[in-house]
XYZ file of C-alpha atoms in Angstrom:
367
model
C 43.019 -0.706 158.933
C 39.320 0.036 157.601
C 40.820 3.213 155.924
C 43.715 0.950 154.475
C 41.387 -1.789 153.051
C 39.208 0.784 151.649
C 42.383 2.586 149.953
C 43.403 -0.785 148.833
C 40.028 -1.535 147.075
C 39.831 1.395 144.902
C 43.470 1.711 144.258
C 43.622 -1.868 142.521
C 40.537 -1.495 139.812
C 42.484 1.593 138.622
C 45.976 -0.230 138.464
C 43.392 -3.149 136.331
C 42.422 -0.266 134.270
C 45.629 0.859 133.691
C 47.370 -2.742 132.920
C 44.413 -2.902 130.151
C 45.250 0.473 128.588
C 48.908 -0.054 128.874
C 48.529 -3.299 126.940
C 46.336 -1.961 124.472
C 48.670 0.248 123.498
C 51.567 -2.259 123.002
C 49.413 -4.138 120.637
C 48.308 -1.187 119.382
C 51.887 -0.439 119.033
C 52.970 -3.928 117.348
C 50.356 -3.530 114.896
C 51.380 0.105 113.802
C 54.739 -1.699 113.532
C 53.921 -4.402 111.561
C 51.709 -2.475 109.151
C 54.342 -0.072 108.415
C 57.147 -2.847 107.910
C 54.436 -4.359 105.647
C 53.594 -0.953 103.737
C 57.429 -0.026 103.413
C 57.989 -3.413 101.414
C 54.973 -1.728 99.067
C 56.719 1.622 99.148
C 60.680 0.570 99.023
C 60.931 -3.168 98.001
C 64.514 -2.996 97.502
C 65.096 -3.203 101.580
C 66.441 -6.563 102.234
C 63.687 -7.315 104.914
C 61.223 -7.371 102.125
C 62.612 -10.651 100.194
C 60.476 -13.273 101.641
C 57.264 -10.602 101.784
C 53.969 -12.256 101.056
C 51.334 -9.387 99.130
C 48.511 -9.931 101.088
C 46.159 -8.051 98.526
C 46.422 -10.099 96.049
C 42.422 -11.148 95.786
C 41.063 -7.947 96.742
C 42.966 -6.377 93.709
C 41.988 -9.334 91.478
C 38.588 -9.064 92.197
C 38.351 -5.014 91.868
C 40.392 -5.410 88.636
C 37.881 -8.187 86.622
C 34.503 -7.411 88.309
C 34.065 -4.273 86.212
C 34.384 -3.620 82.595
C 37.200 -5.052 82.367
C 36.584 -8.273 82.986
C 37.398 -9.392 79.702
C 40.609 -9.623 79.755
C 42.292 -13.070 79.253
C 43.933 -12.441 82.439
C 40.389 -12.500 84.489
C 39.441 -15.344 82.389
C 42.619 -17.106 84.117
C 41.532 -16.092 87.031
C 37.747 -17.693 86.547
C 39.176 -20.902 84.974
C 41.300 -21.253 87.999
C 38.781 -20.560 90.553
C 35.962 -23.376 88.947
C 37.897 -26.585 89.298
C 40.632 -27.883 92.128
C 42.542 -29.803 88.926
C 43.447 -26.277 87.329
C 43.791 -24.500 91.215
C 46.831 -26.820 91.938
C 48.763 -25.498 88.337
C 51.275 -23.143 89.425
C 49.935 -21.225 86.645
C 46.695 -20.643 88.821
C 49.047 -18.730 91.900
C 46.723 -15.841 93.298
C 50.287 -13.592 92.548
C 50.634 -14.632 89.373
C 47.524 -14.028 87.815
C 47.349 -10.776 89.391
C 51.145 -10.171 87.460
C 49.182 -11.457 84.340
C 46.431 -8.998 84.600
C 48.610 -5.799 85.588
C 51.021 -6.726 83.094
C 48.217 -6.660 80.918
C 46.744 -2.636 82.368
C 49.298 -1.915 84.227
C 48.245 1.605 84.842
C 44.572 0.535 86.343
C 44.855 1.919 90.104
C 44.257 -1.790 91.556
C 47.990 -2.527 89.926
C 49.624 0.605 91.895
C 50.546 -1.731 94.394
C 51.704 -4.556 92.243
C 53.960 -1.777 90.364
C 55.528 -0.465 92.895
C 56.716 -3.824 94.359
C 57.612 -5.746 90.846
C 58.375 -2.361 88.860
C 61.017 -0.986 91.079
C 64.378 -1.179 90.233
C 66.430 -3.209 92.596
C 63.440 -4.954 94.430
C 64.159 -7.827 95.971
C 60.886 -9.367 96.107
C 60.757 -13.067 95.380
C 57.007 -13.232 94.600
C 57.016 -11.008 91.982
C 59.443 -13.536 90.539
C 56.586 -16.289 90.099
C 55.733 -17.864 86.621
C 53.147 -16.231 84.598
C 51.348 -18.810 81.417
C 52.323 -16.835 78.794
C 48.656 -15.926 76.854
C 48.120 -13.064 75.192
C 47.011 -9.646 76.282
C 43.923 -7.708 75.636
C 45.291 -5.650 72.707
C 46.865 -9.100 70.907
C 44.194 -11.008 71.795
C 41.711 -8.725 69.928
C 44.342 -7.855 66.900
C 44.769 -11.796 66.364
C 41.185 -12.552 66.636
C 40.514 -9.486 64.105
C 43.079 -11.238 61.599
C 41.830 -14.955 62.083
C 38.009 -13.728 61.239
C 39.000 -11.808 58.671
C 41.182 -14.702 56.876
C 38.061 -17.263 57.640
C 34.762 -16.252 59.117
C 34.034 -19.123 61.577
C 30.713 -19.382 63.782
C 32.919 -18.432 66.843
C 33.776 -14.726 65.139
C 30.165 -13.802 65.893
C 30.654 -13.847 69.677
C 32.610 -10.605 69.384
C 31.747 -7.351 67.976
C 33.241 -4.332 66.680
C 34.457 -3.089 70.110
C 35.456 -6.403 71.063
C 33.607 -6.721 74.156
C 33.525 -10.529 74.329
C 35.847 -13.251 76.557
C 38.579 -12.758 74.615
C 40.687 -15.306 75.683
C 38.286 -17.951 75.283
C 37.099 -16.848 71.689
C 41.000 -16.611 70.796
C 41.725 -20.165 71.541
C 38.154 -21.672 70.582
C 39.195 -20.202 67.236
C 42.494 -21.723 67.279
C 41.323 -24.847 68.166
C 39.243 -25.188 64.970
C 42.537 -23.872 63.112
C 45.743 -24.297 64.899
C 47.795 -24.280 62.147
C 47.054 -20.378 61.356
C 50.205 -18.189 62.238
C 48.189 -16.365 64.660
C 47.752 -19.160 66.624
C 51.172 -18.707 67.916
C 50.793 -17.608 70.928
C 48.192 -20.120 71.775
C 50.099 -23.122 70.511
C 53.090 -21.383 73.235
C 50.588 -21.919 76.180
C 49.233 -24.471 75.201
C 52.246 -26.210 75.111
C 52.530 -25.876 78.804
C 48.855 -26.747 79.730
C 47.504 -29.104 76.873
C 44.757 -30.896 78.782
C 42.643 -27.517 79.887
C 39.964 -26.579 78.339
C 41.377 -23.591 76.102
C 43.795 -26.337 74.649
C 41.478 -29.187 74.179
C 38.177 -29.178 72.076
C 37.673 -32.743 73.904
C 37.522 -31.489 77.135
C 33.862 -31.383 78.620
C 34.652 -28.019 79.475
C 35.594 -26.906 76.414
C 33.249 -24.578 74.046
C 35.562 -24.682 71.230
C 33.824 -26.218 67.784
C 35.510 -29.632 66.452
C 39.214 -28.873 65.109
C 38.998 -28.874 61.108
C 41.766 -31.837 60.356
C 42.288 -31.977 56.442
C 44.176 -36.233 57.929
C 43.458 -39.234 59.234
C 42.829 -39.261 62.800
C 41.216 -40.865 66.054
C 38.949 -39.071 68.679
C 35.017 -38.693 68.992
C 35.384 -35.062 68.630
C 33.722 -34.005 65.119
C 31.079 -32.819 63.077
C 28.977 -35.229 61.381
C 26.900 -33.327 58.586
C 25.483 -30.444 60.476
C 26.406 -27.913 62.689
C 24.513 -29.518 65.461
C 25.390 -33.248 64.746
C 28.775 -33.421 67.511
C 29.073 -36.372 69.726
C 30.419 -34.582 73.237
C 30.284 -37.864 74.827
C 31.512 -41.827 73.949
C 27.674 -43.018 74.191
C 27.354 -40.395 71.485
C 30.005 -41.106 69.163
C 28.506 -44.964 69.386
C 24.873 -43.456 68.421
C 26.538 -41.817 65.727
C 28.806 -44.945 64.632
C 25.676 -47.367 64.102
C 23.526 -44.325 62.446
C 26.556 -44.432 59.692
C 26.487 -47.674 59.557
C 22.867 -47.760 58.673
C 23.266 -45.498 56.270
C 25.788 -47.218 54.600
C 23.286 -49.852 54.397
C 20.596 -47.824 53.497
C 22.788 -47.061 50.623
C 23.257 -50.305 49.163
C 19.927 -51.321 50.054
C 18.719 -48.025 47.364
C 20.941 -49.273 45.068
C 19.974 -52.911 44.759
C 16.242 -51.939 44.827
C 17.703 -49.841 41.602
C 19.692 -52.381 39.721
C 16.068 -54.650 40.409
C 13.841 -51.980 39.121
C 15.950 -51.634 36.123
C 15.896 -55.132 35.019
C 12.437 -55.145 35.223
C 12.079 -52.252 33.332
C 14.203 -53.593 30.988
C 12.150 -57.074 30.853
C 8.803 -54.699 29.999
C 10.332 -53.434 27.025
C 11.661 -56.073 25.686
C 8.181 -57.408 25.731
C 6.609 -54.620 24.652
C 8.733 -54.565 21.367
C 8.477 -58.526 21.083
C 4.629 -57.453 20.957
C 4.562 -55.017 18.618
C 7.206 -57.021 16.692
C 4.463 -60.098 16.011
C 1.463 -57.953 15.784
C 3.203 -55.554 13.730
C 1.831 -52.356 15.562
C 3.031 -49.375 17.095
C 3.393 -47.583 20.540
C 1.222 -44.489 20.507
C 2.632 -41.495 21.668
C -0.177 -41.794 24.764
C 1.505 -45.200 25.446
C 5.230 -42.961 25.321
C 3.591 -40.674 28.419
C 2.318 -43.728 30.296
C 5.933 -45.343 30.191
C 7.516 -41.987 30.785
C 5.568 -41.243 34.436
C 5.634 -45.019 34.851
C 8.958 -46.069 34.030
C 11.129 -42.951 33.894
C 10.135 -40.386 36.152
C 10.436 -43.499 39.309
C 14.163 -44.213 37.874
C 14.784 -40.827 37.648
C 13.742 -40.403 41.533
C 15.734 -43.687 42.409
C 18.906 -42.376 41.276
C 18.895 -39.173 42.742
C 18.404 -40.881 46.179
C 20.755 -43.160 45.808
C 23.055 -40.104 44.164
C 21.977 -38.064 47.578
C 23.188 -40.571 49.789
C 26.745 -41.594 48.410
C 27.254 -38.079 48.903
C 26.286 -38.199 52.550
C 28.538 -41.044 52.589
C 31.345 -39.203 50.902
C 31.146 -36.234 53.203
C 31.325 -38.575 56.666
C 34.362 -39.815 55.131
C 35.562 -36.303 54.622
C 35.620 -35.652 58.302
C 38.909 -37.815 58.168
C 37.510 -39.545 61.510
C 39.394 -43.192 61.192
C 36.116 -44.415 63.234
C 33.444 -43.269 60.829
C 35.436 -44.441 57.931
C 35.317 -47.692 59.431
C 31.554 -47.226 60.006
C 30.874 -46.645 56.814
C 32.994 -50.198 55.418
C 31.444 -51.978 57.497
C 27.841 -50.659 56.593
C 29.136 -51.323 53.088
C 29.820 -55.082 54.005
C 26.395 -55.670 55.511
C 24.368 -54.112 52.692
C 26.620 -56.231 49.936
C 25.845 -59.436 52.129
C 22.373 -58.613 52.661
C 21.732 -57.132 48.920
C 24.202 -58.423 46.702
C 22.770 -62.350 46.740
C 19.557 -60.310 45.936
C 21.024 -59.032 42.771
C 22.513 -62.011 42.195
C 18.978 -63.652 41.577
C 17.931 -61.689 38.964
C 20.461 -62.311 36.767
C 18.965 -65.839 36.337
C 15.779 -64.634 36.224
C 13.143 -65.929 33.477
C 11.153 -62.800 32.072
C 7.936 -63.492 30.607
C 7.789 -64.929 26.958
C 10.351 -67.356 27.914
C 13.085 -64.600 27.934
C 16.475 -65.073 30.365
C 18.058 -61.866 31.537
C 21.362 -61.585 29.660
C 24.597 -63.364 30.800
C 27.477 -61.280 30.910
C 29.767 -63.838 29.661
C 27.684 -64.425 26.384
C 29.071 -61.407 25.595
């Protein structure tokens, strides 16, 4: 019985060992199984089996496609917009499959795509996934011909973030200049995606994501989105298209302010000579050609610098108004209204003024 007990003891550790090893090798086993059924859907995807196969790849070949050199490519641009907010994630434009069908229909023959063409590029594969909807934006080589033509038609500040070799986000340049000029016929292709996705930032200069410059719009039209003056001067926010509002407004009253101050100056000037001739007129002398330079750096030279101010700033005035923002046009009317209010009554005055000698300024219906 010892002997038995003692046969017993080693003989079941080995038949443990064994159990382990025997199912190690049927999950061994299942594995090599699966694998294969997966890598024959790779190799033959027109076997029925392979309809409903799910790439599992698809990142890794992403990633090893855009982190390189190549990373320029509007596809890999996708692929970052995608990534950087859950809003764009959820677009069925943002599928892992389908960008990875943007960029290898873009290089196709990079090695990352081998897979990729040998699933899609088959004849007769049955593959569903390679079915999925792709935005349609532009490849590399279009996306650098189009950007070539638009720069070349009209330089824009934009054109300087790519250079000869074009090594610059294409994608992003293409539709940041297409924003500024969407009517150009190589804006085609953008106007096409952004038909399907008009609130992302490639679409929309308004979009706080957005690095596009203010669209150039030669009509009336609404948003905060503009330049005011200078390059620099773009309200980006609502508090900073009100900043921007009142600032137009004040110069609007600057304006009239200038050119009231004018109008006064004038009719003063206009009161000295009078009684400077009245002078000479009763004392029957003459103004000495001393006297002439004294009046000219008194009198002229400040009229002259009046009037180019006021000249300076109707111009700033007409330019806001050439932005064809229905909001600073208004700005400016009302800044209009205030100064007239404010200025006008001023004006107003003088033309009852008495001058000295007993002189009236002159009534424009006595004439």
């Amino acid at each position: 019985n010892t002997d038995a007990r003692h046969s017993c003891d080693k003989l079941f550790p080995m038949l443990s060992i064994n159990f382990k090893l025997i199912l190690s090798l049927i999950l061994f086993s299942s594995c090599t199984i699966v694998v294969r059924s997966q890598d024959s859907c790779i190799s033959d995807p027109t076997t029925p089996n392979c309809v409903n196969y799910q790439y599992s790849g698809t990142a890794a070949d992403i990633q090893s496609m855009c982190s390189g050199s190549m990373g320029n490519m509007p596809g890999c641009t996708l692929s970052t917009l995608c990534s950087s907010d859950q809003t764009y994630a959820q677009s069925q434009y943002c599928n892992q499959f389908a960008i990875l069908k943007t960029v290898c229909g873009d290089m196709g023959m990079m090695l990352p795509c081998k897979n990729y063409r040998s699933m899609c590029q088959t004849n007769g594969s049955v593959i569903q996934q390679c079915q999925v909807e792709t935005l349609p934006i532009p490849t590399s080589v279009a996306a650098a011909d189009q950007i070539t033509s638009i720069c070349d038609a009209m330089s824009m500040p934009t054109c300087s973030q790519c250079n000869a070799r074009m090594t610059c986000d294409l994608l992003t340049v293409y539709s940041d200049l297409c924003l500024s000029m969407p009517m150009m016929t190589d804006c085609k292709d953008w106007n096409d995606y952004c038909t399907l996705v008009p609130d992302w930032p490639l679409c929309s200069s308004e979009h706080p994501d957005s690095t596009a410059p203010p669209q150039m719009r030669m009509y009336f039209h609404t948003g905060t989105y503009d330049y005011i003056l200078f390059e620099s001067w773009i309200p980006r926010s609502n508090l900073g298209y009100a900043g921007s509002w009142f600032a137009i407004v004040l110069i609007s009253i600057v304006y009239e302010a200038l050119k009231s101050f004018r109008v006064i100056w004038e009719k003063r000037l206009d009161a000295a000579r009078r009684n400077r001739d009245s002078l000479e007129s009763r004392h029957k002398t003459f103004t000495s050609r001393k006297d002439h330079v004294g009046v000219f750096v008194r009198d002229d030279i400040p009229r002259g610098l009046l009037r180019m101010f006021e000249n300076g700033l109707s111009l700033i005035i007409m330019l806001v108004a050439m932005t064809f923002n229905v909001g600073l046009f208004l700005a400016i009317l009302v800044g209009t209204f205030i100064g007239a209010i404010a200025f006008g009554r001023i004006i107003a005055k003088y033309n009852t003024i008495e001058y000295s000698f007993g002189e009236t300024a002159p009534d424009a219906s006595c004439h």
